[in-house]
CSV table of C-alpha atoms and ligand atoms in Angstrom, one decimal:
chain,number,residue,atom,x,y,z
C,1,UNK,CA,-19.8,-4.0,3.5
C,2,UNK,CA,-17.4,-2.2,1.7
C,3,UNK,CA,-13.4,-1.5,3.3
C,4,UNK,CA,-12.8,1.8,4.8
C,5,UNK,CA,-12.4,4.0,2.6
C,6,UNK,CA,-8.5,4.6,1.5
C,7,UNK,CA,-7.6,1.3,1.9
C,8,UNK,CA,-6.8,-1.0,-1.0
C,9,UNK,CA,-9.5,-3.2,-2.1
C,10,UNK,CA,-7.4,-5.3,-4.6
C,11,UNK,CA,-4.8,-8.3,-4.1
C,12,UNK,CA,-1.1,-7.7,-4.6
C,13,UNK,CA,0.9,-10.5,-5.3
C,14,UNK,CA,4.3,-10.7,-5.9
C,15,UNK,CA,7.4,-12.9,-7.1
C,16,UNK,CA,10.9,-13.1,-6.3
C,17,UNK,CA,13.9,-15.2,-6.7
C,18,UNK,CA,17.7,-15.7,-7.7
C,19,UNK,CA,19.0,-14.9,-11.4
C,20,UNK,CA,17.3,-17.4,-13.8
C,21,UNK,CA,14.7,-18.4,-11.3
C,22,UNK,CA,12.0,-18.0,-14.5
C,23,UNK,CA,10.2,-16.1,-12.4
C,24,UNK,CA,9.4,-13.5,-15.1
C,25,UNK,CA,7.9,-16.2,-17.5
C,26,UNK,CA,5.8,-17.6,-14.5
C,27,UNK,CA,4.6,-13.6,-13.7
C,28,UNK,CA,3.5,-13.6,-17.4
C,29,UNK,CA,1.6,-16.8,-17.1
C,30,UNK,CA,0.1,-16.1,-14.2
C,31,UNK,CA,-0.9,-12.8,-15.5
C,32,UNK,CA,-3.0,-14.8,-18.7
C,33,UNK,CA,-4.5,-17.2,-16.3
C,34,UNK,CA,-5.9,-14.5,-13.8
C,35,UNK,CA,-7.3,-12.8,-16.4
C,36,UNK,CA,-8.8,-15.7,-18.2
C,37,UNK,CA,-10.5,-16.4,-14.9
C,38,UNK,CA,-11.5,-13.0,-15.0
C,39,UNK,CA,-9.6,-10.7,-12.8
C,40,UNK,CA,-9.1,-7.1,-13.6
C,41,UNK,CA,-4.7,-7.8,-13.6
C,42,UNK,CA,-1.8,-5.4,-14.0
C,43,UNK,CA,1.5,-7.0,-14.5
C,44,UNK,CA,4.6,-4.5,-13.0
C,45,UNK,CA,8.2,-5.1,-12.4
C,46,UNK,CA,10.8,-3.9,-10.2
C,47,UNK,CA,12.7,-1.3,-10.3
C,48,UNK,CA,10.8,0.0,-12.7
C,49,UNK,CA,6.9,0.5,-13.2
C,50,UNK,CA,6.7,4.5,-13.9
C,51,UNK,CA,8.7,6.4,-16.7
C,52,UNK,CA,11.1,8.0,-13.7
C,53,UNK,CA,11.3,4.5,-12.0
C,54,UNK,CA,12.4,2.8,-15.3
C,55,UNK,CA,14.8,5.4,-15.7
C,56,UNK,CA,16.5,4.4,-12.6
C,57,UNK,CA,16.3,0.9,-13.3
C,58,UNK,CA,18.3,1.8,-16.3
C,59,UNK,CA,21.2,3.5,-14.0
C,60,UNK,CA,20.5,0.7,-11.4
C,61,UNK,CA,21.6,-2.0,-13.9
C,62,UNK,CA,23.6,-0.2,-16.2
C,63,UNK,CA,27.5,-1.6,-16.6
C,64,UNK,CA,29.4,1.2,-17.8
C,65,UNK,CA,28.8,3.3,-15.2
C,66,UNK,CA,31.0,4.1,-12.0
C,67,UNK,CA,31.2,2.2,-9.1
C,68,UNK,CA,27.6,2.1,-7.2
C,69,UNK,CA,27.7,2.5,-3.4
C,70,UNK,CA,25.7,-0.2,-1.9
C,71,UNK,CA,23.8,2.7,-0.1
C,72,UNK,CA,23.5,4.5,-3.6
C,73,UNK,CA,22.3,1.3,-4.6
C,74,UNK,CA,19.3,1.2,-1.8
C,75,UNK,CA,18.3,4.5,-1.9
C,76,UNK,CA,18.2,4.6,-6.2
C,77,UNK,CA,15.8,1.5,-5.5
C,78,UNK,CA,14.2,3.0,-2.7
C,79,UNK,CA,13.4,5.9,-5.2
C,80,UNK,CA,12.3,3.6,-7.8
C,81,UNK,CA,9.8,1.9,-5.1
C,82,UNK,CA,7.9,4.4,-3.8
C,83,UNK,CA,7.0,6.2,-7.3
C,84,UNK,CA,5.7,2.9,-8.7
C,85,UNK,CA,3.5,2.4,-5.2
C,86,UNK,CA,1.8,6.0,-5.4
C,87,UNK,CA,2.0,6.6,-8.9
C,88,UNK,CA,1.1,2.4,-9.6
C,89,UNK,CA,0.3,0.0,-7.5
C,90,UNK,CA,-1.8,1.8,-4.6
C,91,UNK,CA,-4.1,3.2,-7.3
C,92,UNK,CA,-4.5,-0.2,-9.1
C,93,UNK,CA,-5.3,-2.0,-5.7
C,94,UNK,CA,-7.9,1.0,-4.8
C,95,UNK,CA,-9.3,0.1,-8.3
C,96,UNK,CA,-10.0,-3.4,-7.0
C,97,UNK,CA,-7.0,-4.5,-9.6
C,98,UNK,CA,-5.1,-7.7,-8.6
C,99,UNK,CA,-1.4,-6.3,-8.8
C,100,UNK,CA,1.0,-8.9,-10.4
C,101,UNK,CA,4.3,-7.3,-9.2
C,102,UNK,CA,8.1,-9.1,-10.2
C,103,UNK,CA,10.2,-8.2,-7.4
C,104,UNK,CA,9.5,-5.8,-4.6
C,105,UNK,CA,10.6,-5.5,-0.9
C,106,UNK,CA,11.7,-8.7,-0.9
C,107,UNK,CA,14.5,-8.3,-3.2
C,108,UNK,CA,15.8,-5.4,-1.2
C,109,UNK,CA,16.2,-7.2,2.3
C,110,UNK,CA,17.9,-10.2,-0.5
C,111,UNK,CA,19.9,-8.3,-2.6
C,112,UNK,CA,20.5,-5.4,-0.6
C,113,UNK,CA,21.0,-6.3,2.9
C,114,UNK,CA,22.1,-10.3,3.0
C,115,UNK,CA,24.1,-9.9,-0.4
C,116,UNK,CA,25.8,-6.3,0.0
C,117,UNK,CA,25.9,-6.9,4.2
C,118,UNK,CA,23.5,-3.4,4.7
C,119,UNK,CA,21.8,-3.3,8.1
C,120,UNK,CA,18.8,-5.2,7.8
C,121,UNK,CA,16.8,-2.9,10.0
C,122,UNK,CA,17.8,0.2,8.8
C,123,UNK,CA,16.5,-1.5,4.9
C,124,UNK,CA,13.5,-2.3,6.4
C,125,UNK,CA,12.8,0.9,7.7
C,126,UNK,CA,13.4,2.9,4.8
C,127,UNK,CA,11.6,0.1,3.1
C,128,UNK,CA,8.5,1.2,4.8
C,129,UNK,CA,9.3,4.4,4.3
C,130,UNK,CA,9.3,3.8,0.8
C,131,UNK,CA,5.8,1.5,0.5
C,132,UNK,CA,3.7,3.6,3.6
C,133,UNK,CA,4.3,0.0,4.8
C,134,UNK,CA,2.6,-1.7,1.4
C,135,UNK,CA,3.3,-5.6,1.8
C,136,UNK,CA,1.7,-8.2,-0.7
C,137,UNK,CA,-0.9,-10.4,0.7
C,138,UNK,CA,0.7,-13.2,-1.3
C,139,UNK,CA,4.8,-14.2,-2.5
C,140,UNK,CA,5.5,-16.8,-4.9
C,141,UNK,CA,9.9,-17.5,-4.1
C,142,UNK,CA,11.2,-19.4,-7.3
C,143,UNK,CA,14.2,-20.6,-5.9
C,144,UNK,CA,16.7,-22.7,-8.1
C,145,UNK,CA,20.4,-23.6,-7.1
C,146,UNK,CA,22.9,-20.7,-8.3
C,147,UNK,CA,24.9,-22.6,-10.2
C,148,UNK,CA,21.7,-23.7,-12.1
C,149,UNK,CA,20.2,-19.8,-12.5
C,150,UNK,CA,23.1,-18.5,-13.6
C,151,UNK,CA,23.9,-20.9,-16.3
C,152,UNK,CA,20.4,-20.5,-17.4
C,153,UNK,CA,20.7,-16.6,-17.4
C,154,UNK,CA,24.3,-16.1,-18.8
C,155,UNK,CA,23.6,-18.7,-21.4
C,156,UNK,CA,20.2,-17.0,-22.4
C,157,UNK,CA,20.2,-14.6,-25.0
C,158,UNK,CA,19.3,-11.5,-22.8
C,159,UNK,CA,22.2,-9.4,-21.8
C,160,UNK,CA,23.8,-9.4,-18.4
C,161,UNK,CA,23.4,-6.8,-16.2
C,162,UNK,CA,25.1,-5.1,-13.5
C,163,UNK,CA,23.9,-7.2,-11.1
C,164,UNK,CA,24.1,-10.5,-12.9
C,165,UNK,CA,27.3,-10.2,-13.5
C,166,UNK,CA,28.2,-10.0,-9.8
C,167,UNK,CA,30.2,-13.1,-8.1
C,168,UNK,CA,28.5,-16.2,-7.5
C,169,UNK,CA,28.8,-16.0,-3.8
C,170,UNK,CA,27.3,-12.6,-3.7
C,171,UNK,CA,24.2,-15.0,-5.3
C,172,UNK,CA,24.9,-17.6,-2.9
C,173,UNK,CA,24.4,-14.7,-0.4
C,174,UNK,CA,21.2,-13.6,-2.0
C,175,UNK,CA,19.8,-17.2,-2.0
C,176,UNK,CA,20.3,-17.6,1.7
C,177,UNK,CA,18.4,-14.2,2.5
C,178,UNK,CA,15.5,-15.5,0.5
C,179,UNK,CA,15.1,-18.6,2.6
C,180,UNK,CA,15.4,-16.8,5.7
C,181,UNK,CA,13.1,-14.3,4.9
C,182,UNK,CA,10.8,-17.1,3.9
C,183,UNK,CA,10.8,-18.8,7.7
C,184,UNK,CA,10.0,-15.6,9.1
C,185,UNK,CA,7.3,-15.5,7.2
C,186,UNK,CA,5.9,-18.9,6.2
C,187,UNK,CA,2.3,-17.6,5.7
C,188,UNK,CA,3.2,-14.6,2.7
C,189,UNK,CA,6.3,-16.1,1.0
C,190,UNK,CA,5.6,-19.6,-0.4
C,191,UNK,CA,9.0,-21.0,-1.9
C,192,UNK,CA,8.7,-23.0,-4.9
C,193,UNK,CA,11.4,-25.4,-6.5
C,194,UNK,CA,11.9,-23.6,-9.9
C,195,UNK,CA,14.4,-26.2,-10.8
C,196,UNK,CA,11.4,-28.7,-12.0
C,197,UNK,CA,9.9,-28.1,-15.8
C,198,UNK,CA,8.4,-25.3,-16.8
C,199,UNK,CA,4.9,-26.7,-17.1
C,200,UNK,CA,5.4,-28.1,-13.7
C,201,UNK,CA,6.3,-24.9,-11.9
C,202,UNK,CA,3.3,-23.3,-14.0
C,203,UNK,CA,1.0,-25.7,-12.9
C,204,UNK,CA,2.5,-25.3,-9.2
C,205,UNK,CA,2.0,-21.7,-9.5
C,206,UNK,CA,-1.8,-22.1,-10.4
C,207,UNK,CA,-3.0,-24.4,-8.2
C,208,UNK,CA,-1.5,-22.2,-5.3
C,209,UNK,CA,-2.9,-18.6,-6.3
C,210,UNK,CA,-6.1,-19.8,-7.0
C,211,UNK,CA,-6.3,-21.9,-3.8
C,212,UNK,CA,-5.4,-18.6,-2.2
C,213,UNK,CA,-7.6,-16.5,-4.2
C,214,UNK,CA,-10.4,-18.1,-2.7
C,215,UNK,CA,-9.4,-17.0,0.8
C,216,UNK,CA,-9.0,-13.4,0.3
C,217,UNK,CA,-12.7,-11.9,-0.1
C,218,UNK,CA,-12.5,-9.9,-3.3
C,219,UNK,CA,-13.9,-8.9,-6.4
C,220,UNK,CA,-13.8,-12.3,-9.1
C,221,UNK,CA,-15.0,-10.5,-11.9
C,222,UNK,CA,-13.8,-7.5,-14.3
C,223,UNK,CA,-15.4,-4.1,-13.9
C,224,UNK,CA,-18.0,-3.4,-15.8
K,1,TMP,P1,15.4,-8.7,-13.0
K,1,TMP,O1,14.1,-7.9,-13.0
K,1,TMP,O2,15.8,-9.1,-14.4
K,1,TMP,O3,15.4,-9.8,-12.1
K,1,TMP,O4,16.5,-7.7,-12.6
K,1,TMP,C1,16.4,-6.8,-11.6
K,1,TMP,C2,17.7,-6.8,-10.9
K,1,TMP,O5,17.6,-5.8,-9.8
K,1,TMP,C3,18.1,-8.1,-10.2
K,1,TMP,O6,19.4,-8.4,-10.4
K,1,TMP,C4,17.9,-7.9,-8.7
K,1,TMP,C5,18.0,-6.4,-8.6
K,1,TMP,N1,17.2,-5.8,-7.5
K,1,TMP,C6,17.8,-5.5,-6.3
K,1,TMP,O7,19.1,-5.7,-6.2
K,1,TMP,N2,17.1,-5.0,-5.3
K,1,TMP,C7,15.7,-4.8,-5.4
K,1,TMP,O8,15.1,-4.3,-4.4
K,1,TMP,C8,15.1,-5.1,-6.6
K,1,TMP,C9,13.6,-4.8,-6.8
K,1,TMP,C10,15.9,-5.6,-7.6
């Protein structure tokens, strides 16, 4: 028997993590394996994942800019979020899609409210404001040291960003929000050690959605 109607039918995972966590390698990775095994996929990002949501991911991580608020900050993210659900993600999951997302919610109660000190509860009700209370079935947490991310990121050949370039307690901060948002909920956010090798963490990665995949009763094949 079907699910009633309205209600997604698809699996939404996402990833989070500090500054060069590699999370965004392992998204893509995990993206090609899911739909080698084939899964109907769509790989987002956040902010970002609409033309208007990109745009304020643009602003969000711009650095010439003026100051941002920490509020500004939430509610330019906030913005961002619940465009990419209705415009995005709700209609892929209704599709029966498997939503690949990097960074969602999570990131906000990290980033937001243990690294720029906003009320938690207040975050986590706009949050659900913003996703109609959306949560992913399934979080993958690449967690590396900070001192270890951010030499990997400011060393990389990408550009930093507003946010990258902030102190490396403010990451400290962020790292800490992770892991307690992690024991609250032990079940959805699955922390992995993104310091090993790449091919380890990939491997990691694999073995733990598709272990998971099997639990969740959903489609295992693409459309036809
Ligand atoms: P990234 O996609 O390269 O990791 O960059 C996105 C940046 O945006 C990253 O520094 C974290 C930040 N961010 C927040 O501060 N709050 C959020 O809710 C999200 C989704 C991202």
């Amino acid at each position: 028997m079907g699910r009633p109607a309205g209600k997604p039918t698809g699996i939404f995972i996402t990833l989070e993590g500090g500054e060069g966590s590699g999370k965004t390698t392992q998204a893509r990775r995990l993206c090609e394996r899911l739909t080698a095994q084939g899964l109907d996929v769509l790989h987002t990002r956040e902010p970002g994942g609409t033309l208007l949501a990109e745009r304020l991911r643009s602003i969000l991580l711009d650095n010439s800019g003026e100051t941002i608020a920490p509020e500004t900050e939430a509610y330019l993210i906030f913005a961002a979020r619940r465009q990419h659900v209705d415009h995005v993600i709700k209609p892929a999951l209704a599709r029966g899609m498997t939503v690949v997302c990097d960074r969602f919610s999570d990131s906000t109660m990290a980033y937001q409210g243990y690294g720029r000190g906003l009320d938690l509860r207040a975050l986590r009700t706009m949050n659900d404001w913003a996703t109609g209370k959306l949560a992913p079935q399934l979080t993958l947490l690449f967690d590396v040291p900070v001192s270890v991310g951010l030499r990997r990121r400011r060393g990389g050949a990408a550009t930093q960003n507003r946010l990258d370039r902030e102190t490396e307690r403010f990451h400290r901060k962020v790292r800490a929000g992770f892991h307690a948002l992690a024991r609250r909920e032990p079940r959805r956010i699955i922390v992995i050690n993104s310091a090993q090798s790449l091919e380890s963490v990939t491997q990691t990665v694999e073995e733990l959605v598709m272990t998971r995949l099997k639990t969740y009763p959903t489609r295992t094949s693409k459309r036809r």
